[in-house]
Coordinates of C-alpha atoms in Angstrom, one line a residue:
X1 CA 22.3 -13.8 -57.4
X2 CA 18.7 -14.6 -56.4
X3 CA 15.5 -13.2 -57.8
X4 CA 12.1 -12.6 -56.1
X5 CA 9.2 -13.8 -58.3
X6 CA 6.2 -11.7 -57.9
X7 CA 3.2 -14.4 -57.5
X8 CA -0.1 -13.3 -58.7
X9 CA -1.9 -12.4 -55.8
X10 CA -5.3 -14.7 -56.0
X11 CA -7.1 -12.9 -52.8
X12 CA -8.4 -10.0 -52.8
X13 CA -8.8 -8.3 -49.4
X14 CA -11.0 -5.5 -48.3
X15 CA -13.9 -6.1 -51.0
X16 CA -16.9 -8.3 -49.6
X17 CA -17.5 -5.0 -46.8
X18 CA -19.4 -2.8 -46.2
X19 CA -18.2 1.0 -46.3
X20 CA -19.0 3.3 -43.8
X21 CA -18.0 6.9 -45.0
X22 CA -17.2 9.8 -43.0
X23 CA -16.1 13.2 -44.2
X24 CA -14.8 16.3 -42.2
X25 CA -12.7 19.3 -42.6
X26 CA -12.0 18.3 -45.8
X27 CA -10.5 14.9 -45.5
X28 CA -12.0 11.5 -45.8
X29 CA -12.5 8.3 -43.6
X30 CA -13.2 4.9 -43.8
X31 CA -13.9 1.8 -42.0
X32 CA -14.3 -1.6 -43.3
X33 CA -17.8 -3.5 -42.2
X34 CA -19.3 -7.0 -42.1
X35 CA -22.4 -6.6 -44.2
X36 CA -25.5 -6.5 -42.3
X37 CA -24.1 -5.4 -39.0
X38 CA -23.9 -1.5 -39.1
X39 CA -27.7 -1.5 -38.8
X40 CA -27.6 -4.1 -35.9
X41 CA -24.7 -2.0 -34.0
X42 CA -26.8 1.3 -34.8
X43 CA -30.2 -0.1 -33.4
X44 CA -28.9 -1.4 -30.1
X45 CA -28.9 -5.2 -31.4
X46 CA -25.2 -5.7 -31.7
X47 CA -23.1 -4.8 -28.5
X48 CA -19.9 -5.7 -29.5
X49 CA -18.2 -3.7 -31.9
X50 CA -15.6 -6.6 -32.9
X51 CA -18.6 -8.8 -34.7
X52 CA -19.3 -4.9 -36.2
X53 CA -16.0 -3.9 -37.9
X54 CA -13.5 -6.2 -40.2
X55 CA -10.3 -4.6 -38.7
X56 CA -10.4 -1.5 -35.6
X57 CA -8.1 0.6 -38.0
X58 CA -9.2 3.7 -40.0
X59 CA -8.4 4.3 -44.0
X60 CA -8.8 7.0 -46.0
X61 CA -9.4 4.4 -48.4
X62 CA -10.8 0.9 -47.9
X63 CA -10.7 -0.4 -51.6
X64 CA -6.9 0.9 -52.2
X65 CA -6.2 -0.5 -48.3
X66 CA -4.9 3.3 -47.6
X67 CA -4.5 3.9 -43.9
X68 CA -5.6 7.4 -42.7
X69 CA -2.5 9.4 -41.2
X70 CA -2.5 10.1 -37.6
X71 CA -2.4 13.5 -37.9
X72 CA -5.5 13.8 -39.5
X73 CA -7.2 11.8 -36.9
X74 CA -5.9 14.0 -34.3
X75 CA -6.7 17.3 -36.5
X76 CA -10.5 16.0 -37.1
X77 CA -11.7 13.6 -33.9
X78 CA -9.2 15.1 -31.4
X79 CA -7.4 12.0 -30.6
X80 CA -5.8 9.0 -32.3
X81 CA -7.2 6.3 -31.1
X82 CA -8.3 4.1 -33.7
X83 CA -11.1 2.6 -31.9
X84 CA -12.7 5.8 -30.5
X85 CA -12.8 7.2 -33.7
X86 CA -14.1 3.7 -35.4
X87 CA -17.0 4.2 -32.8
X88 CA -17.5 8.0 -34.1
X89 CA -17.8 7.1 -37.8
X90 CA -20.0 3.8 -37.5
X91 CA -22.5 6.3 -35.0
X92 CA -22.2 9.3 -38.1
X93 CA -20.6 8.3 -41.1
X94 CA -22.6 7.5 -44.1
X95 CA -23.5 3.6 -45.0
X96 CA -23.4 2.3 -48.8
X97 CA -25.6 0.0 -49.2
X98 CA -26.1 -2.9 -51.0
X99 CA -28.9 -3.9 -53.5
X100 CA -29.3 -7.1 -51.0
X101 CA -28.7 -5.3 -47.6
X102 CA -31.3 -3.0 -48.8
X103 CA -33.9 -5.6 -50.1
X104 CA -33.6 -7.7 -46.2
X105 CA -34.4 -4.3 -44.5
X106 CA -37.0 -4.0 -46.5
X107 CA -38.2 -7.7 -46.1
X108 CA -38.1 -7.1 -43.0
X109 CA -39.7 -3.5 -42.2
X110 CA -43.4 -5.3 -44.3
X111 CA -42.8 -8.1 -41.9
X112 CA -42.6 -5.9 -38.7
X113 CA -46.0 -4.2 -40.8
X114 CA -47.5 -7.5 -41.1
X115 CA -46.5 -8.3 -37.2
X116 CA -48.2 -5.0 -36.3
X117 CA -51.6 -5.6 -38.2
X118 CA -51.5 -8.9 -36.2
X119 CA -51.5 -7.6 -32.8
X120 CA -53.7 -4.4 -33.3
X121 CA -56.5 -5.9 -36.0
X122 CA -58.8 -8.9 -35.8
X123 CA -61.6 -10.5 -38.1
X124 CA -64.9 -8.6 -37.9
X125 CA -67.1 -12.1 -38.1
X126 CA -65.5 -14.0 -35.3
X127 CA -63.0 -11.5 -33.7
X128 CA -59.8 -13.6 -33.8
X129 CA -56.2 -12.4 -34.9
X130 CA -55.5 -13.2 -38.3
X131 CA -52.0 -14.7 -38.4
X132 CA -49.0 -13.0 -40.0
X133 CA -48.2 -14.9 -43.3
X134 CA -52.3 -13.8 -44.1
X135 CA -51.7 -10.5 -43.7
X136 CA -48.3 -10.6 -45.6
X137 CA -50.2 -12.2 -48.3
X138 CA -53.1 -9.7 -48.0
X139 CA -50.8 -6.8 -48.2
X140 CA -49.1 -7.6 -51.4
X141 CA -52.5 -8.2 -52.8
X142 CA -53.1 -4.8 -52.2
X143 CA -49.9 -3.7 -53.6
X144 CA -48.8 -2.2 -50.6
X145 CA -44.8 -1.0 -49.9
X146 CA -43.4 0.3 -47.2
X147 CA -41.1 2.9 -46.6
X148 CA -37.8 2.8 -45.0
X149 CA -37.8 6.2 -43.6
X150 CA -40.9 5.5 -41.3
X151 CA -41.7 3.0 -38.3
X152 CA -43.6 0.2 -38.6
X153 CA -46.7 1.0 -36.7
X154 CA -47.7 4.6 -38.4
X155 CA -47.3 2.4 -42.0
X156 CA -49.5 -0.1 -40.6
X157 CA -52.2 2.6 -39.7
X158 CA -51.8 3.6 -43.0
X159 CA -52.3 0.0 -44.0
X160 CA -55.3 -0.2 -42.5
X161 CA -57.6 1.2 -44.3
X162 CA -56.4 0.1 -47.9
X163 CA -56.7 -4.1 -46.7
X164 CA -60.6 -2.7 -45.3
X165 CA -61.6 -2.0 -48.6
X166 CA -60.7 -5.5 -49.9
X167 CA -61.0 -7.6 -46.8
X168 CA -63.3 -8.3 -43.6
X169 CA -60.5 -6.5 -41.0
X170 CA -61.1 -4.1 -38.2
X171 CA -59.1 -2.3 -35.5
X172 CA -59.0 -4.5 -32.3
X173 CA -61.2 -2.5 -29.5
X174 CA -59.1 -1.4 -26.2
X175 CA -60.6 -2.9 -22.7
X176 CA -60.5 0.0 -20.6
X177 CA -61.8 -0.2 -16.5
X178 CA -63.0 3.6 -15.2
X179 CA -63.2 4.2 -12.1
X180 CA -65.4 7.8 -11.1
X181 CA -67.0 9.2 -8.8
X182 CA -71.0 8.7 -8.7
X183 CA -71.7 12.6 -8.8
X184 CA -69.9 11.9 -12.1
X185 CA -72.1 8.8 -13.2
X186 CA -74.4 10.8 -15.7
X187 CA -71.3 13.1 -17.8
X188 CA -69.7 9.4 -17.9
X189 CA -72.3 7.4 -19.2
X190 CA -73.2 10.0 -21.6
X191 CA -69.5 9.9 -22.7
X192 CA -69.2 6.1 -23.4
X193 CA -73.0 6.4 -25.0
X194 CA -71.7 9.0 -27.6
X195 CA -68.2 7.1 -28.0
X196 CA -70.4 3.9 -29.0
X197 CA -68.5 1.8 -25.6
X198 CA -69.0 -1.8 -25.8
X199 CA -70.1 -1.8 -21.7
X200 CA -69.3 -5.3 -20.2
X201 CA -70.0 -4.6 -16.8
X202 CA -71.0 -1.8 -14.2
X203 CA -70.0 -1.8 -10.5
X204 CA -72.2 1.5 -8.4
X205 CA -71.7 -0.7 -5.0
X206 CA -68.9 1.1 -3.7
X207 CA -68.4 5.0 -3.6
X208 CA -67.4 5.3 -6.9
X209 CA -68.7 4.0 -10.3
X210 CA -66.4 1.6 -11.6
X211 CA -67.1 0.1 -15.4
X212 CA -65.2 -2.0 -17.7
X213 CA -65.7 -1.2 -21.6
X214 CA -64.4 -1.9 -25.0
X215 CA -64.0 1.5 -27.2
X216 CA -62.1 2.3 -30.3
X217 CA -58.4 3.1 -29.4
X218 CA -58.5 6.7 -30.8
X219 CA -61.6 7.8 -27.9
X220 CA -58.8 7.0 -25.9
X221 CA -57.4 10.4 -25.3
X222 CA -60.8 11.5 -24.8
X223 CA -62.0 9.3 -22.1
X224 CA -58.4 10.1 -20.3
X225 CA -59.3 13.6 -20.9
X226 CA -62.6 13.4 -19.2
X227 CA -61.3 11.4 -15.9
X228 CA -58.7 13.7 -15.0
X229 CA -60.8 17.0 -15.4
X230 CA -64.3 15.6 -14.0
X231 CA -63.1 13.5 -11.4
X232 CA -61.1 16.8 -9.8
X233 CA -58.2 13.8 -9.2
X234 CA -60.4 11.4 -7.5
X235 CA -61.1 9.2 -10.7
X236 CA -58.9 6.3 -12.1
X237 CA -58.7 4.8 -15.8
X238 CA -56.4 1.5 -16.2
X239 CA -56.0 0.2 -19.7
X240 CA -56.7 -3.7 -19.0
X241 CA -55.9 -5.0 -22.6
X242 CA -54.6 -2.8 -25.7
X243 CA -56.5 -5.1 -28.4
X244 CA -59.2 -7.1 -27.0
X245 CA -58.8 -10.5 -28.7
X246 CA -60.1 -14.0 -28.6
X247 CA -57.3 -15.9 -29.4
X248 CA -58.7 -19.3 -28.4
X249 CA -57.4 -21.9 -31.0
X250 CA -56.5 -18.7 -33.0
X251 CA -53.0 -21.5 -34.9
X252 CA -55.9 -24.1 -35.6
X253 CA -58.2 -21.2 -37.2
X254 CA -55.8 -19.7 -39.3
X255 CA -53.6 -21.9 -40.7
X256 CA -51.7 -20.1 -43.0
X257 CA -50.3 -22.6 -45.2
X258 CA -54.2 -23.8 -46.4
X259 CA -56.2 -20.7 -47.5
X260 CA -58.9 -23.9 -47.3
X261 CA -59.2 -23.4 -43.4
X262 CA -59.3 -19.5 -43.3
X263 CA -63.5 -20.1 -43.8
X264 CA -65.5 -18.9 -40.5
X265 CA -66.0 -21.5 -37.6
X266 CA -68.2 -24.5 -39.5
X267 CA -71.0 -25.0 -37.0
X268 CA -73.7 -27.5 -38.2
X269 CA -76.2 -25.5 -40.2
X270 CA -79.9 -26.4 -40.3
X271 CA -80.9 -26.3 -43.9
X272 CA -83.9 -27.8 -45.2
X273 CA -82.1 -30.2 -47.6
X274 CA -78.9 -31.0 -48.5
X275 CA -78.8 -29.4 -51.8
X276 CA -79.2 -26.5 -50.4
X277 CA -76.4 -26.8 -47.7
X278 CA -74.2 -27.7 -50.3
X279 CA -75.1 -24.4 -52.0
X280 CA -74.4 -22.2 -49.2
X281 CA -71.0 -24.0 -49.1
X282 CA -69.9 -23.1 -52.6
X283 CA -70.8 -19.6 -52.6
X284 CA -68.8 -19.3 -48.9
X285 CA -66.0 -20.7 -50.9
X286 CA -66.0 -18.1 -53.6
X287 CA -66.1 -15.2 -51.4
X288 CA -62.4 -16.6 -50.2
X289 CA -59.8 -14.2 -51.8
X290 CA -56.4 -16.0 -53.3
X291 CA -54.3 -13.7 -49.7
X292 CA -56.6 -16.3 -47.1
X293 CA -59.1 -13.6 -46.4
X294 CA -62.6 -14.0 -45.9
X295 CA -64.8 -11.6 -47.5
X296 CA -67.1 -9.0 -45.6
X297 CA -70.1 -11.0 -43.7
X298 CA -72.6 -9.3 -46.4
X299 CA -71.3 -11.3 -49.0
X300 CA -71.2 -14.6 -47.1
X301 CA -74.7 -16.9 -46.5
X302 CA -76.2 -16.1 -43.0
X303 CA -76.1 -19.6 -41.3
X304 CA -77.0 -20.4 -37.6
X305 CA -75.7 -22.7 -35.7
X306 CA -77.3 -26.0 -34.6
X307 CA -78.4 -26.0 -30.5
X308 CA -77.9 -29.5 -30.8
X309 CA -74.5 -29.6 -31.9
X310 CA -72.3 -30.4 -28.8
X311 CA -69.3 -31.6 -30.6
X312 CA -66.2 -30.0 -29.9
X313 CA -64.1 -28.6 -26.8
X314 CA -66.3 -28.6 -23.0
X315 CA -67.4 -24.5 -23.3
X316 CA -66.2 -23.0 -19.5
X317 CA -68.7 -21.6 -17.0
X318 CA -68.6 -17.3 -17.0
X319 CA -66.0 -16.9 -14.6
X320 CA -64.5 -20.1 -14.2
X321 CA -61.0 -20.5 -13.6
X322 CA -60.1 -22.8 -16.2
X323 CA -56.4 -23.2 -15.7
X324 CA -55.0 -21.6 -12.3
X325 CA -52.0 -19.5 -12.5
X326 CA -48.9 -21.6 -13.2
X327 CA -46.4 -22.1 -15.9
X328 CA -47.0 -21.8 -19.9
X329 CA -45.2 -25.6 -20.7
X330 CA -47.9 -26.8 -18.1
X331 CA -51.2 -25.8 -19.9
X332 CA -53.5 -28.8 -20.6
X333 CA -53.6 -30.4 -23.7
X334 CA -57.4 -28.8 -24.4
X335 CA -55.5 -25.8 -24.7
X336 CA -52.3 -27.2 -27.1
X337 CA -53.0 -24.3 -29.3
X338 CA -52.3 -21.8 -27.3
X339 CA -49.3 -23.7 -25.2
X340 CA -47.2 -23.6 -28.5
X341 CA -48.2 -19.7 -29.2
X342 CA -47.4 -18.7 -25.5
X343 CA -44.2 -20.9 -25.3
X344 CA -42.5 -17.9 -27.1
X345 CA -42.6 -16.0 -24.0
X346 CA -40.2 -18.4 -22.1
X347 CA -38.1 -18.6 -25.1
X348 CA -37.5 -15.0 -24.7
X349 CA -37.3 -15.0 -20.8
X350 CA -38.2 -17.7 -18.8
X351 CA -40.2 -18.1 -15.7
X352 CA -43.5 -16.6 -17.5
X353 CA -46.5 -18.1 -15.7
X354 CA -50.5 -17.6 -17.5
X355 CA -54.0 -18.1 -16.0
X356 CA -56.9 -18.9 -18.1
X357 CA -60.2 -17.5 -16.9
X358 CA -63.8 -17.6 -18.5
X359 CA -65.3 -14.0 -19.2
X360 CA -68.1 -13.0 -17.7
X361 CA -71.2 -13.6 -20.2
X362 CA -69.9 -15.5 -22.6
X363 CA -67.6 -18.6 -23.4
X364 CA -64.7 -17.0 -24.4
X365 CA -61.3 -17.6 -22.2
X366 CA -59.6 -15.0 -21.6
X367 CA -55.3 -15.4 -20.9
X368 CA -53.8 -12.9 -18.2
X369 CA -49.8 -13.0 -18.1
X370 CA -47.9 -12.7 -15.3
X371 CA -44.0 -11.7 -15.4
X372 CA -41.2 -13.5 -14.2
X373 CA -41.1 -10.9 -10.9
X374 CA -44.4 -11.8 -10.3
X375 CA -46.2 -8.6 -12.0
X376 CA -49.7 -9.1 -13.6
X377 CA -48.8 -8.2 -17.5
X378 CA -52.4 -8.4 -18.8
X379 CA -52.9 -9.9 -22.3
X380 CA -50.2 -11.6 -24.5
X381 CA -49.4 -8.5 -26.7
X382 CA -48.1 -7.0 -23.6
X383 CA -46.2 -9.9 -22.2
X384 CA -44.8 -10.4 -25.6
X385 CA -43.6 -7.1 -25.9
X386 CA -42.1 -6.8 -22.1
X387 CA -40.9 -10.4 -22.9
X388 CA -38.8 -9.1 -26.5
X389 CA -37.4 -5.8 -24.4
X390 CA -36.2 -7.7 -21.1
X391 CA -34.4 -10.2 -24.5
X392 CA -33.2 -7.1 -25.7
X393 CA -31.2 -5.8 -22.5

């Protein structure tokens, strides 16, 4: 007469998931998760529900491996069908989560913060970005922590203010172009004179008035305000750049590995002697916080740059086209810097093409993105951005 001989069982199933919970009518459901992906499937990033769920079947308990009875699925979801009602828990149940799944949402929310501050602030003394490993750095300094509950932008507002008082960081200004008509031309340059508008140019040739002007991004809604109701419909406001930014050699600026190279553009100074240059140099250093930052340009030596000093990259004429509108892997190798920051784009979506054009009284070069249809995008924060949603569908 043979025997069955019970073998320790060395595998344990069902326990490395994650639990999604869902109670109704009195009676409890489960479904057994891959850690990590309930989030994904809930915020669009995960399509298919089989790299979502470790079996399509429905427990009542997942750590016992009890199987819900098919009554109760048809009593509580109206229907038995394992899958429909695996959608309907992973979309309302409630998640347990782990000490680690909860720690890499967070990790990721302050880097999303960081990301944020990136694309909407800029250094005061030389208006470049400052990259996002500074202000990661910069916000732990402060102490900051961010909030699950709560988007990323409105925490970075809040974020704001707190690195100010610490750091030399500013709000990036909005280029805005208004078009009105010229029986408007007093109300409006009253407006832009009380809003403090950084005009860069004026156009009265035409019929209308037509200027182009940097202004804080919260006069925004009041300049919007002002061209629909004085204009009686005839006036026009385009927003040509959400955060005006010179990003010329911004990766070469700020490299975030060497807080060494976060000091302001070295220029050759004219002092007197060289003891004395050497003096200005050591109290610039101090002033450098252990995040990368530089301090406010109050506490730094005033030093002027050097007429002579010609070293460095050819400085375009105002409203030269310095690179013609063509693809991002073809930019010259004056302009590696940027090639490697905008090659994101095609990594995202290919076929981006960039122009590079010089501004208008000044040196700066300003980048204007055009899509893969053909549409002009306008600075790289909003080619990035249509570059990660078009990724995203």
């Amino acid at each position: 007469m043979s025997r069955v001989v019970n073998q320790p069982i060395g595998q344990k199933r069902l326990t490395n998931v994650a639990v999604v919970r869902y109670k109704k009518k009195g009676k409890r459901f489960e479904v057994a998760c891959y850690k990590n992906k309930v989030l994904n499937w809930r915020n669009g990033v995960e399509k298919d529900i089989d790299e979502v769920l470790q079996a399509t079947t429905v427990f009542s308990n997942v750590s016992k491996g009890t199987l819900a009875k098919h009554e109760d699925l048809v009593d509580v979801f109206g229907t038995d069908d394992e899958e429909k009602v695996c959608r309907i828990i992973l979309a309302e149940g409630d998640l347990q989560v782990s000490d680690k799944e909860r720690q890499l949402e967070l990790d990721s929310l302050f880097k999303d913060v960081a990301s944020v501050l990136s694309e909407k602030c800029i250094n005061p003394d030389n208006n470049k970005p400052y990259t996002i490993s500074m202000l990661e750095r910069a916000l732990k300094d402060v102490h900051f922590s961010v909030d699950l509950h709560r988007n990323a932008k409105q925490q970075a507002l809040e974020a704001l203010p707190v690195l100010q008082a610490k750091f030399a960081i500013k709000r990036a200004l909005m280029r805005l172009q208004i078009q009105v008509g010229k029986s408007c031309k007093a109300e409006a340059v009253d407006l832009l004179e009380k809003l403090q508008a950084d005009v860069e140019s004026r156009d009265f040739s035409s019929s209308q008035m037509v200027v182009t002007c940097l202004v804080e991004p919260g006069h925004f809604r009041q300049i919007h305000s002002f061209v629909q109701q004085s204009s009686e419909g005839q006036g026009r406001l385009e927003v040509l750049s959400l955060a005006a930014i010179d990003d010329t050699d911004s990766s070469a600026a700020f490299d975030s590995g060497t807080p060494q190279h976060l000091q302001p553009p070295t220029t050759t100074a004219a002092a007197p002697n060289a003891a004395d240059a050497t003096a200005a140099d050591s109290a610039a250093a101090r002033a450098i916080s252990n995040s990368g930052f530089v301090a406010p340009s109050s506490a730094l030596p005033s030093r002027r740059a050097n007429p002579a000093d010609t070293s460095g990259r050819e400085e375009p004429s105002p409203g030269e086209v310095v690179y013609p509108r063509g693809s991002i892997s073809g930019l010259p190798e004056a302009h590696a810097s940027r090639k490697e920051r905008f090659m994101e784009l095609d990594d995202l979506q290919p076929g981006w093409e960039v122009e590079l054009r010089g501004r208008k009284g000044g040196t700066t070069v300003d980048a204007t993105f055009y899509s893969p249809t053909g549409e002009p995008v306008g600075a790289y924060v909003n080619a990035r951005r249509a570059a990660l949603k078009a990724s995203k569908q």
